[in-house]
Every structure is written in structure tokens, then in C-alpha cells.
Tab-separated table of C-alpha atoms and ligand atoms in Angstrom:
chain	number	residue	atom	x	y	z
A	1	UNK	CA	-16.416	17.423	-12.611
A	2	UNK	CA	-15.634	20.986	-13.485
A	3	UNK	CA	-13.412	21.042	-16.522
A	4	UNK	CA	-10.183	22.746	-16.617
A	5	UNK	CA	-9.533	25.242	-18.909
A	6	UNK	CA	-5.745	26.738	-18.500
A	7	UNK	CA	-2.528	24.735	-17.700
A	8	UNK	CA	1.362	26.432	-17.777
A	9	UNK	CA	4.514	24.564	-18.576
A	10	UNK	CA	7.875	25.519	-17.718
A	11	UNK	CA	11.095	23.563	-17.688
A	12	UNK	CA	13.938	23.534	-14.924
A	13	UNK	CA	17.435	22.078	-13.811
A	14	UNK	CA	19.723	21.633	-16.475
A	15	UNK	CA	18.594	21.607	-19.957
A	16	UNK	CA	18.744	18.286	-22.562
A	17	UNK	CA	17.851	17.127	-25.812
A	18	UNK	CA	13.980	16.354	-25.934
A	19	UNK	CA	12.528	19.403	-23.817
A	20	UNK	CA	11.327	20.972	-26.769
A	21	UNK	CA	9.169	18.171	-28.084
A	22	UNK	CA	8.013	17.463	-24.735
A	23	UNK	CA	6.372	21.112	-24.702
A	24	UNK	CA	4.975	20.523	-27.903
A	25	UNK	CA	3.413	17.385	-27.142
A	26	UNK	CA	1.812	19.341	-24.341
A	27	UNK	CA	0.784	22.268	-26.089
A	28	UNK	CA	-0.957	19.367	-28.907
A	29	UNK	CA	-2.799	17.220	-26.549
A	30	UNK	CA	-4.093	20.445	-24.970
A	31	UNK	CA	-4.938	22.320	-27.499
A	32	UNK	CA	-6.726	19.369	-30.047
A	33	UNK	CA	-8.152	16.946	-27.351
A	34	UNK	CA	-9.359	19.874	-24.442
A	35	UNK	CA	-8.841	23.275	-26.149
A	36	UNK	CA	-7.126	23.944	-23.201
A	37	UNK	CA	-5.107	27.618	-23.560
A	38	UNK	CA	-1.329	26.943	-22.387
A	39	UNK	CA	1.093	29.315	-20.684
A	40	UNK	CA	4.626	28.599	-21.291
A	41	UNK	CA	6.446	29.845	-18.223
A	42	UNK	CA	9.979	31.266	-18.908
A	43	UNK	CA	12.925	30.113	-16.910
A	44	UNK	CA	11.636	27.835	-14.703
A	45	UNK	CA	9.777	29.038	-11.644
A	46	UNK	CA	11.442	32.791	-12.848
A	47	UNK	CA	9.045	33.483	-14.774
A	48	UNK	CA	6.692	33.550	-11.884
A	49	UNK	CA	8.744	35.332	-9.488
A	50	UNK	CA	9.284	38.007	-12.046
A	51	UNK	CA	7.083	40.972	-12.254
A	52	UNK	CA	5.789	42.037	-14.644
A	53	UNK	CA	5.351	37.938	-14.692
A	54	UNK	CA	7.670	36.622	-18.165
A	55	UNK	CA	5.448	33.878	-19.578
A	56	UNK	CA	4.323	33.599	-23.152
A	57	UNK	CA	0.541	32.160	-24.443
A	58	UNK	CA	1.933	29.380	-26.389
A	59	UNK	CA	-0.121	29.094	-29.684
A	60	UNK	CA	0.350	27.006	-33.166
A	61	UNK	CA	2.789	29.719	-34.524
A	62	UNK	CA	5.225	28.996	-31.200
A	63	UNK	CA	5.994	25.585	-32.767
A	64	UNK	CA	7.823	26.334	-35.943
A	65	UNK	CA	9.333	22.855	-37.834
A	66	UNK	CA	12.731	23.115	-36.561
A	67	UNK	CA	12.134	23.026	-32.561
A	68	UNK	CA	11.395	19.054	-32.194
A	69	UNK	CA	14.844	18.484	-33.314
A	70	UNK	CA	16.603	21.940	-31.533
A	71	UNK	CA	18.436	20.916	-28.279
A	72	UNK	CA	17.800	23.137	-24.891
A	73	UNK	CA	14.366	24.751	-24.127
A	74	UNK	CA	12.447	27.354	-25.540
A	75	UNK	CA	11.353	28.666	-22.950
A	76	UNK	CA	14.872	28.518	-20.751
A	77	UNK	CA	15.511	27.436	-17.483
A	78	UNK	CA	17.145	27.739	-14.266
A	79	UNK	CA	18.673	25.598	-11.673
A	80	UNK	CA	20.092	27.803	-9.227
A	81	UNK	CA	16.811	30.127	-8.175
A	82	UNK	CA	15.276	27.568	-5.464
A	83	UNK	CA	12.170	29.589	-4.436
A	84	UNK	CA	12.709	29.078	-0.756
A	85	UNK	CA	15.836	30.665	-0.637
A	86	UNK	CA	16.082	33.287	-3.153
A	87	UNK	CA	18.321	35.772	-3.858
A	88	UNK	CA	17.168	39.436	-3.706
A	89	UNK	CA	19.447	42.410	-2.987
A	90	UNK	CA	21.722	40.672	-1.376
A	91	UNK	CA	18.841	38.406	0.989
A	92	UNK	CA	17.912	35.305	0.937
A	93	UNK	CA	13.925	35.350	1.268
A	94	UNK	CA	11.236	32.989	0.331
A	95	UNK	CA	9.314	33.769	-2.861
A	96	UNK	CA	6.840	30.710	-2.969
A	97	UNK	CA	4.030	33.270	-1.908
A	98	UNK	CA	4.878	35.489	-5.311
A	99	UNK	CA	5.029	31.679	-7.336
A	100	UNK	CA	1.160	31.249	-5.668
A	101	UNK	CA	0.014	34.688	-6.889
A	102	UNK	CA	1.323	34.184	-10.397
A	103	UNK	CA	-0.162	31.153	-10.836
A	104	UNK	CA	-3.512	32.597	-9.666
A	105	UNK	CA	-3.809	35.305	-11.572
A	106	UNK	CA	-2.691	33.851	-14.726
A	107	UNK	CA	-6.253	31.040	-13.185
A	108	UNK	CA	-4.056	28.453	-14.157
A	109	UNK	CA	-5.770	25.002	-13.408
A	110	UNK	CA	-1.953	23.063	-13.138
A	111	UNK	CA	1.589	23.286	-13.907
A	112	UNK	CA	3.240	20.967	-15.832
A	113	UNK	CA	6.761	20.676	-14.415
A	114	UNK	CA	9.620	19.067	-16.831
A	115	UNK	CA	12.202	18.580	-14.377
A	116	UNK	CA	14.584	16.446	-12.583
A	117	UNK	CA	14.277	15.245	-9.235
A	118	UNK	CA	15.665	18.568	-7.533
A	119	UNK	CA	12.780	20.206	-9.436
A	120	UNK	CA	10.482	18.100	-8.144
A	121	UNK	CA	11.445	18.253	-4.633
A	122	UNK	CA	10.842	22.232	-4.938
A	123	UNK	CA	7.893	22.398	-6.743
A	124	UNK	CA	6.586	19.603	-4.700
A	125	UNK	CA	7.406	21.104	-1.730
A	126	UNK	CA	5.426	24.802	-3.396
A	127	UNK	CA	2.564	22.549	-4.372
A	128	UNK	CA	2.047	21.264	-1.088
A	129	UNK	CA	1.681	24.488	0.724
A	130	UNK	CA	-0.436	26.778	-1.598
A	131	UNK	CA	-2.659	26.050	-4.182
A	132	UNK	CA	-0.410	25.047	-7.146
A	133	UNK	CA	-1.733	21.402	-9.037
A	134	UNK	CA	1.251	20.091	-10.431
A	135	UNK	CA	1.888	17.292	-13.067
A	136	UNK	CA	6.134	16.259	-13.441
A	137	UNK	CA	7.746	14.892	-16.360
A	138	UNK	CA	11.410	13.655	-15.592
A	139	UNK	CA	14.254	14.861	-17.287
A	140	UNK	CA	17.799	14.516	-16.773
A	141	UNK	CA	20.758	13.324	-18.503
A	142	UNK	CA	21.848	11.407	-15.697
A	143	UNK	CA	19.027	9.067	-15.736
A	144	UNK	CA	18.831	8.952	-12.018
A	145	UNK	CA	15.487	8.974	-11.404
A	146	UNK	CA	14.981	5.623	-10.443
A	147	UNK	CA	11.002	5.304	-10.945
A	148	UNK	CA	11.372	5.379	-14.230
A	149	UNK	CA	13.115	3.350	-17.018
A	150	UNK	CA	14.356	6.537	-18.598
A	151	UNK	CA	13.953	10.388	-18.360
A	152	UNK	CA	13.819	12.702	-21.237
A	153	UNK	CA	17.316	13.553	-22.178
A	154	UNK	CA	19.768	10.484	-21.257
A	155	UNK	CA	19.863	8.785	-24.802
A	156	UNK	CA	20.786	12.346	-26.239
A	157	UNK	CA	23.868	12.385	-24.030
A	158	UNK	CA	24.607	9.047	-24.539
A	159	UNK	CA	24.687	9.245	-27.842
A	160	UNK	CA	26.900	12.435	-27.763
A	161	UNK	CA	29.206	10.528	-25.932
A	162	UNK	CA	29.546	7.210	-28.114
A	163	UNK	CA	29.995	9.837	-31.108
A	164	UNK	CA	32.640	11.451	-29.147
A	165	UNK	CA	34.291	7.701	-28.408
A	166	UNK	CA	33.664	7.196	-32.134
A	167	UNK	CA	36.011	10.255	-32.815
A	168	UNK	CA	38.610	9.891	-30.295
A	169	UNK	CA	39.119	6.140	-31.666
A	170	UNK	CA	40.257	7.392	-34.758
A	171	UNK	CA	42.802	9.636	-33.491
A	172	UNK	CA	43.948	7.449	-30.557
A	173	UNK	CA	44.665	4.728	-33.575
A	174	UNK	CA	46.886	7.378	-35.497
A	175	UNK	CA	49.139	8.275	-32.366
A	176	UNK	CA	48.386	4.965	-30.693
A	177	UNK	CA	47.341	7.019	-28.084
A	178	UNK	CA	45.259	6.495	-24.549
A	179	UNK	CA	42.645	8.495	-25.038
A	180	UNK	CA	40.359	9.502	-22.130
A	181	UNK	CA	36.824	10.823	-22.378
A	182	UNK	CA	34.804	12.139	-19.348
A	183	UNK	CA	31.513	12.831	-18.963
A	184	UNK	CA	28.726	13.942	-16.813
A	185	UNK	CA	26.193	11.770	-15.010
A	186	UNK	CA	26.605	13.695	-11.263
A	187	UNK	CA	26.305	10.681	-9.087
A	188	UNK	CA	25.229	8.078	-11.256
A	189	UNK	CA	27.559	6.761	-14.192
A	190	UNK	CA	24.593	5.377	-16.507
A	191	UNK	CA	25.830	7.471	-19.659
A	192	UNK	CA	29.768	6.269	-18.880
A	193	UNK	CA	28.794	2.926	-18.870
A	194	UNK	CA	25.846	3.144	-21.760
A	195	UNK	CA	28.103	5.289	-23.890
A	196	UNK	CA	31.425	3.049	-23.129
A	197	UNK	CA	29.702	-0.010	-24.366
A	198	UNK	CA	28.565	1.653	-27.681
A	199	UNK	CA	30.938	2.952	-27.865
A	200	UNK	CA	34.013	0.532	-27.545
A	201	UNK	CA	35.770	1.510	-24.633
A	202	UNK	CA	38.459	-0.892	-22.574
A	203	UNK	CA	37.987	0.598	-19.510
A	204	UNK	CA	34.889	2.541	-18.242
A	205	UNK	CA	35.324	3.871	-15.104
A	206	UNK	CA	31.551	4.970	-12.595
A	207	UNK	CA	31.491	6.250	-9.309
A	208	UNK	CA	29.663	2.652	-7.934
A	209	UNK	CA	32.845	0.991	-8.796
A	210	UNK	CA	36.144	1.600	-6.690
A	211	UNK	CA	39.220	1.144	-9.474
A	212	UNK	CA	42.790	1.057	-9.180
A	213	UNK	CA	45.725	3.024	-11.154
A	214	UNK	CA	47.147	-0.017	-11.032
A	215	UNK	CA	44.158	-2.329	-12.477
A	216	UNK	CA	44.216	0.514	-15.569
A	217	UNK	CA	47.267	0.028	-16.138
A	218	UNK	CA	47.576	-3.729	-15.908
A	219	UNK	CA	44.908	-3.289	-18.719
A	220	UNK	CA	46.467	-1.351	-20.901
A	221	UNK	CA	49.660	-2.643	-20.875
A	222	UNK	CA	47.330	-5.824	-21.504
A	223	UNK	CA	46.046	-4.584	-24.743
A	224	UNK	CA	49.562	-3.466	-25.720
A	225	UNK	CA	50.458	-6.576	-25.316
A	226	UNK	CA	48.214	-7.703	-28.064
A	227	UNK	CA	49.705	-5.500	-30.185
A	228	UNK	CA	46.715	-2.752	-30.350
A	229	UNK	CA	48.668	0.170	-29.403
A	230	UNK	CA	45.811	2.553	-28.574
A	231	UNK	CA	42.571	2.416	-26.200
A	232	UNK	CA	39.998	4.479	-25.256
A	233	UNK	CA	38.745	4.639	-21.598
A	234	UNK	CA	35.068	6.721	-20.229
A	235	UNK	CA	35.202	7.983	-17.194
A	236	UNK	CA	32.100	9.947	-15.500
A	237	UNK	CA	32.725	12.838	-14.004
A	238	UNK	CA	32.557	11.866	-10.199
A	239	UNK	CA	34.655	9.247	-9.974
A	240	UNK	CA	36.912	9.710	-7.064
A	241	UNK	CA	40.739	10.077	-7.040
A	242	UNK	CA	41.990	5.792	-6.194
A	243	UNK	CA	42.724	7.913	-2.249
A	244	UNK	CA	38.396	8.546	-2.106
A	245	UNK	CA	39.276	12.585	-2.812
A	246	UNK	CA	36.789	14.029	-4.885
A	247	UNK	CA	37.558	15.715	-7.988
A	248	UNK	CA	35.485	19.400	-7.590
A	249	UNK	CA	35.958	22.931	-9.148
A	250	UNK	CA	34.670	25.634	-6.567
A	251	UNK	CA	33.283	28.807	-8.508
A	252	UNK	CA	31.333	31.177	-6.577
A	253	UNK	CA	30.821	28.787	-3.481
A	254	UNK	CA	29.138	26.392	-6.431
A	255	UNK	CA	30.726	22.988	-6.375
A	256	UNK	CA	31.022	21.343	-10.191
A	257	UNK	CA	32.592	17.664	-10.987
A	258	UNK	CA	35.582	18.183	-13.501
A	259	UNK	CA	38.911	17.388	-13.949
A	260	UNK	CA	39.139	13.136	-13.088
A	261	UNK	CA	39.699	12.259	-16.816
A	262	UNK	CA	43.095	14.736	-15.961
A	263	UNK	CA	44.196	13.143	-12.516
A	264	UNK	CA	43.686	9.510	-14.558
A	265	UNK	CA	45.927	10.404	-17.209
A	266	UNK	CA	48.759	11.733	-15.111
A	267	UNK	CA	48.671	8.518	-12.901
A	268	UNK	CA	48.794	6.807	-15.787
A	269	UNK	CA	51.529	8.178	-17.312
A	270	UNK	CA	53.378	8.181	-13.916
A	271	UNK	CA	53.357	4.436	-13.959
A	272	UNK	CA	53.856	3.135	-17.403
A	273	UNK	CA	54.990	4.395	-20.893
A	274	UNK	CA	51.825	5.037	-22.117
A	275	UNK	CA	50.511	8.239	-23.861
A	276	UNK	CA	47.409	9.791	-22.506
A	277	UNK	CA	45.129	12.255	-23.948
A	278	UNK	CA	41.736	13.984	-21.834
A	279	UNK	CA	38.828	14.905	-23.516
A	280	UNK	CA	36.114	16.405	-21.202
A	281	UNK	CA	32.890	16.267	-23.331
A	282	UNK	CA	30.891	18.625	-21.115
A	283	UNK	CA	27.448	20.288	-21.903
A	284	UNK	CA	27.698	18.702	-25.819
A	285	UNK	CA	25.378	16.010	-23.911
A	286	UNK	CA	23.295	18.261	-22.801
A	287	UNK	CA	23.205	20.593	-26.256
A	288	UNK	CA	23.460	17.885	-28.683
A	289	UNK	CA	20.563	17.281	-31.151
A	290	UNK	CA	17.845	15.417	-29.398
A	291	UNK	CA	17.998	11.641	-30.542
A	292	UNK	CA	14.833	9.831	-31.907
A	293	UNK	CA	13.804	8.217	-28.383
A	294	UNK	CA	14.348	11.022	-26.804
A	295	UNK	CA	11.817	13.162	-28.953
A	296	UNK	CA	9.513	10.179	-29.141
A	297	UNK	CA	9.558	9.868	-25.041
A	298	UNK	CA	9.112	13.592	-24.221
A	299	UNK	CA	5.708	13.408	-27.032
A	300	UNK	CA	4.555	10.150	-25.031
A	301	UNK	CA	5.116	11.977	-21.805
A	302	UNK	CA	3.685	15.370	-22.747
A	303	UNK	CA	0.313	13.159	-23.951
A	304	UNK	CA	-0.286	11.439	-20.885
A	305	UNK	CA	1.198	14.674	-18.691
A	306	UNK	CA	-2.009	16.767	-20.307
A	307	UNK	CA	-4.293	13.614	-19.576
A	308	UNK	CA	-3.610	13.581	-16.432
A	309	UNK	CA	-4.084	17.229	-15.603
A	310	UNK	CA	-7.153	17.315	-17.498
A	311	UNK	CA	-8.325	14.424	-15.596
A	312	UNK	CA	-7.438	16.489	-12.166
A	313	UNK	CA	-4.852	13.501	-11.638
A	314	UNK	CA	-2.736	16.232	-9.776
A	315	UNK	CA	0.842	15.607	-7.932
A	316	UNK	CA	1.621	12.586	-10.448
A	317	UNK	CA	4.817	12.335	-12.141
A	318	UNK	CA	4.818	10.744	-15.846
A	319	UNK	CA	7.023	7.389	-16.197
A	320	UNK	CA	8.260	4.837	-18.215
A	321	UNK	CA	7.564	1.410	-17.110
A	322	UNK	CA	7.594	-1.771	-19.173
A	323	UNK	CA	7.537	-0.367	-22.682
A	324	UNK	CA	4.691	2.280	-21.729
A	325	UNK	CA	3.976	5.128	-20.124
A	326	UNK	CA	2.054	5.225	-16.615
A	327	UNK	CA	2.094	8.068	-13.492
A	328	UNK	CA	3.610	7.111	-10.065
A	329	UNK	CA	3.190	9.559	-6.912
A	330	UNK	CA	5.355	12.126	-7.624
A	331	UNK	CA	6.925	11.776	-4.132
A	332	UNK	CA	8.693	8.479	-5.513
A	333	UNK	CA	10.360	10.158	-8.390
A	334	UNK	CA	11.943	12.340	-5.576
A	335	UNK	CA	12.693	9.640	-3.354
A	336	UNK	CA	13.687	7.075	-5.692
A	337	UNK	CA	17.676	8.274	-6.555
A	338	UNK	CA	19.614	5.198	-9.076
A	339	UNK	CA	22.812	4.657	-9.664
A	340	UNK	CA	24.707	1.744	-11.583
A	341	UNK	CA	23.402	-1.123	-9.656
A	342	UNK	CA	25.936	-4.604	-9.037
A	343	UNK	CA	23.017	-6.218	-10.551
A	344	UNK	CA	22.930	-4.034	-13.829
A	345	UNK	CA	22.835	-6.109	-16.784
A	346	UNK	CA	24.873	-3.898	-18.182
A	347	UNK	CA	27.542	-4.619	-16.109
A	348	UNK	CA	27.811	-8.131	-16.721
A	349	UNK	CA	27.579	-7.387	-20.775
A	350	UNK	CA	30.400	-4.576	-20.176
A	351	UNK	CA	32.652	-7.179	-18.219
A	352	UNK	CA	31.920	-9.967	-20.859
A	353	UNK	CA	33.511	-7.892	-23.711
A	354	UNK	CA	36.662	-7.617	-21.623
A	355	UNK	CA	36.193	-4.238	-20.385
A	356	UNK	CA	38.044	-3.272	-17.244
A	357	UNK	CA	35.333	-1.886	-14.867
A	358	UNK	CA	36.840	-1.333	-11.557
A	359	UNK	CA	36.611	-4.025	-9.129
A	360	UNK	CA	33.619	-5.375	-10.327
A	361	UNK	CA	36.247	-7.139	-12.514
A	362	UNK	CA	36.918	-9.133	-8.995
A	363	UNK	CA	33.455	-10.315	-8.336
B	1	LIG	O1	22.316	16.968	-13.729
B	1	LIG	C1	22.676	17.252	-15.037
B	1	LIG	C2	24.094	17.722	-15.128
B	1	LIG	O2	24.421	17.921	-16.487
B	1	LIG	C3	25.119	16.812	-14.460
B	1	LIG	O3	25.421	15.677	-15.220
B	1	LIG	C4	26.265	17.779	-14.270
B	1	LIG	O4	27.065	17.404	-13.172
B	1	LIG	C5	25.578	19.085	-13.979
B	1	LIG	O5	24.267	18.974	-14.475
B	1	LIG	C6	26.223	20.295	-14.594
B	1	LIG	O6	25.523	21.419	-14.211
B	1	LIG	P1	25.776	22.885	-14.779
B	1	LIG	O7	25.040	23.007	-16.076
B	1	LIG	O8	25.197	23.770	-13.743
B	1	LIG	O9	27.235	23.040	-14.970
């Protein structure tokens, strides 16, 4: 089998703790186990549709100390520029052809793609009709990508979020307060419900779960009751208004969650004497410093990622499967979308320490 000799890396979608060490790991395994020479491709597929092309030889001096523990990604990214329908004076046209040309002159052998599952679906979809090898590693703070236990980023966010519950507990005790925290997840409300555990919420509040103003209420009045006068409550950012409305800000025909932890709080306070305060936690999960797991996944990923492009083990996507790491078609980390589950077992455990969760509570 004719070795390979050159492989590029480049991240895209949103950004989150652990892409740096994942490129690393990448750049190790290639370099010490193949001698492999590494592009690092800047902002996502960009740096292929750019010309003069913006990608950078990645050597031993690119990895200075502090970047395994730096948030974001070197090298950038993008997630608006889908390939197919790119924006050029004013046109939509298709640059996959310029993506194919790029990645042939540069005689790169594969890609490695750290991505989520829209990044997938593109580069996929690229990969398919030209030439392009690819190799995925998922990524996301929402955690949605089902093939996998967990994608490089979520325990960052979590994290930032229990340390923002942490916070927000002390201050809701001192003005025995309501205090509401919301946070991202898109569809899926793993890091509400992983970050509301840790973090001690009463109420945690996912888009799998309908609620009602009501049940909140009845809840907090509950723990008044009890003569705690404060609580804290998570809720992820696409939880619906209790009429099914979604809660969206349009900017420049983009559609972005925000603004549920507000509409909560006002119902609140419509129906009961209770003060409310909104926190929306925002990209701090996706900036935060990368927690331990979250470097030590993207290293195991970027390992076996290299492995398998050096073993011409193309159109695989890296996963984490019963405390290791294995490869899966990368089709099924496209196809496989999870959300919060009824069967979760974090569900039960959230109920079972009293936490109001919607009308799971009803079960
Ligand atoms: O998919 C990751 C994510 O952070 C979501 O949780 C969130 O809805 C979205 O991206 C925010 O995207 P942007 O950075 O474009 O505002």
C-alpha cells in the first residue's frame, strides 16, 4: 500500500474548548509515528476557497505550551460559508470545485475535519463528489451527535455552566432571589440538564420536556414554603414559550435561540411574588478554558483520527464508545441527531433530587 505522506486539518461550526489539543494530537501522531507533513487549513473550508489559498505548514514551533489549555481554534473557523452555496459578489455559486483544486495542489492525501454534524454533512457531501479523503472528529457543545458518547467540547460548556450556577447561588441567597440561567444546547438540552444537576438547580427546563408556568411556580412557591427563599432554575436556550412559540432573534435573515430565560421570568413574576433574575451565559461555554476530558478526548481522537488516515481508513468519523475510542461510517454521525431521551438516566437522577423537570415530573 502506497504510504501517505501529507494530511490538512481544519476546524468548522462553532468553536469549543478542546479544538486546540485535538490539532495537536494530530499534528503529534503525524509527525512522530508517520513523519507525515500537516497543513493546518484556516477557517474551515475558507482557507481553501481563498486564493492565494490561507493555510499554514504546521510544525513543532506552532504548538507553543499555552494552546492545550487556550479555548477556540488556532486556526479559526466558520459556520456560515457552506461551499455549495457561497456567497460571492452578491451570488450564490458553488465553490466545491475551488475546495478540490486546493486540496490537490497542496497533494494532500486526507483532510481531517473537526466538526459537528453540519460539517460533516458538507464535507461529506464535497468528499463524495471529488477526490477529497476525509477523516471527522465530532465536536460540539451540544453533544448531539448521537454516535458517540461525547464530542469534543460539551464538558467545557458544562462546566461553564455549573460555575455560572455556582455563582448565581450565591447571589440568589443574598436577595433570596429566583435566579435564571440559560444556556445553549440548539435542539438538545444535554448541558441544561448536565450542568443543572451539578450544579444544584430546582428546576431545569429542555426542549424534550413540555413545562408549565404554572408547574414552576407551584415549585417555587414549594421551596418557599420550606423556608429557602431563593432557587436557581437552567433553562436551554430552545425551550418553547408554555403556547409552543419559539423564542428566536432574526439578524440578517439568521435565526439565533435567545431570550426564554426572559419570557420565564416575566411569567413568573406575573403569577406569584417571586423575584426573578436572567442570566444568559452565551458563548462563555463555548470560550471557556477547555476542561481536562475535554483536552484528554480531542488527544485520543486526534491519535486514532491520524491512524486512520494513515491506514487509508477514509470517510470514518472518530467516536467514543464504551470507555474507548473506535470509527463509525461517517454517514451515522450525520444521521444520528440526540436529544434528552425519556430513558436518560439522567433524568430519573434529576427527578430523584426533587428537581422540577417539566412533565416528566408526571410520568
Ligand atoms: O451548535 C453550537 C452552538 O453554540 C449552539 O449551542 C448555539 O445555538 C449556536 O451554536 C450559536 O451559534 P453562533 O455562534 O453562530 O451564535
Amino acid at each position: 500500500m502506497k504510504k501517505i505522506k501529507k494530511i490538512g486539518v481544519l476546524t468548522s461550526g462553532g468553536d469549543c474548548g478542546g479544538l486546540n489539543a485535538a490539532i495537536r494530537s494530530i499534528f503529534f501522531r503525524a509527525k512522530k509515528k508517520y513523519n507525515l507533513e500537516v497543513y493546518g487549513i484556516k477557517n474551515g473550508t475558507l482557507g481553501l476557497i481563498k486564493r492565494p489559498l490561507d493555510v499554514e505548514k504546521l510544525s513543532y514551533k506552532s504548538f507553543k505550551g499555552f494552546l492545550i489549555k487556550q479555548g477556540g481554534t488556532f486556526l479559526g473557523t466558520n459556520s456560515k460559508g457552506n461551499p455549495f452555496r457561497f456567497l460571492q459578489n452578491g451570488k450564490y455559486i458553488d465553490v466545491t470545485k475551488k475546495i478540490a483544486a486546493a486540496y490537490k495542489s497542496l497533494k494532500l492525501d486526507c483532510l481531517i475535519i473537526i466538526g459537528g454534524d453540519g460539517s460533516m454533512k458538507i464535507l461529506k457531501k464535497i468528499a463524495d463528489s471529488t477526490d477529497i479523503k476525509i477523516v471527522g472528529i465530532p465536536k460540539t457543545i451540544d453533544n448531539d451527535v448521537g454516535v458517540t458518547e461525547y464530542s469534543v467540547g460539551f464538558h467545557t460548556a458544562v462546566d461553564a455552566a455549573t460555575k455560572a450556577l455556582d455563582s448565581l447561588q450565591s447571589t440568589a441567597a443574598s436577595h433570596s432571589r429566583a435566579m435564571i440561567l440559560e444556556v445553549m444546547g440548539r435542539d438538545a438540552g444535554h448541558i441544561a440538564l448536565n450542568a443543572g444537576i451539578a450544579g444544584g438547580a430546582d428546576i431545569i427546563l429542555i426542549p424534550e420536556l413540555n413545562y408549565s408556568i404554572d408547574g414552576i411556580v407551584k415549585k417555587l412557591l414549594e421551596i418557599k414554603k420550606n423556608k429557602i427563599g431563593h432557587s436557581l432554575i437552567i433553562v436551554a436556550e430552545s425551550v418553547k414559550k408554555e403556547n409552543g412559540e419559539n423564542v428566536i432573534n432574526n439578524y440578517k435573515n439568521q435565526k439565533r435561540f435567545g431570550g426564554i430565560g426572559h419570557y420565564i421570568a416575566t411569567e413568573i413574576m406575573r403569577k406569584a411574588d417571586i423575584e426573578c433574575r436572567v442570566t444568559s451565559l452565551g458563548h462563555i461555554q463555548r470560550g471557556a478554558t477547555p476542561v481536562a476530558i475535554d483536552r484528554i478526548l480531542a488527544s485520543a481522537f486526534g491519535v486514532f483520527a491520524v491512524d486512520l488516515a494513515a491506514n487509508k481508513k477514509f470517510s470514518r468519523l472518530v467516536v467514543w464508545q464504551d470507555r474507548k475510542v473506535t470509527d463509525v461510517p461517517i454517514e451515522m454521525g450525520i444521521k444520528d441527531y440526540r436529544q434528552v431521551t425519556k430513558d436518560d438516566t439522567l433524568l430519573k437522577t434529576a427527578f430523584s433530587l426533587g428537581i422540577y423537570l417539566g412533565d416528566y415530573n408526571s410520568k
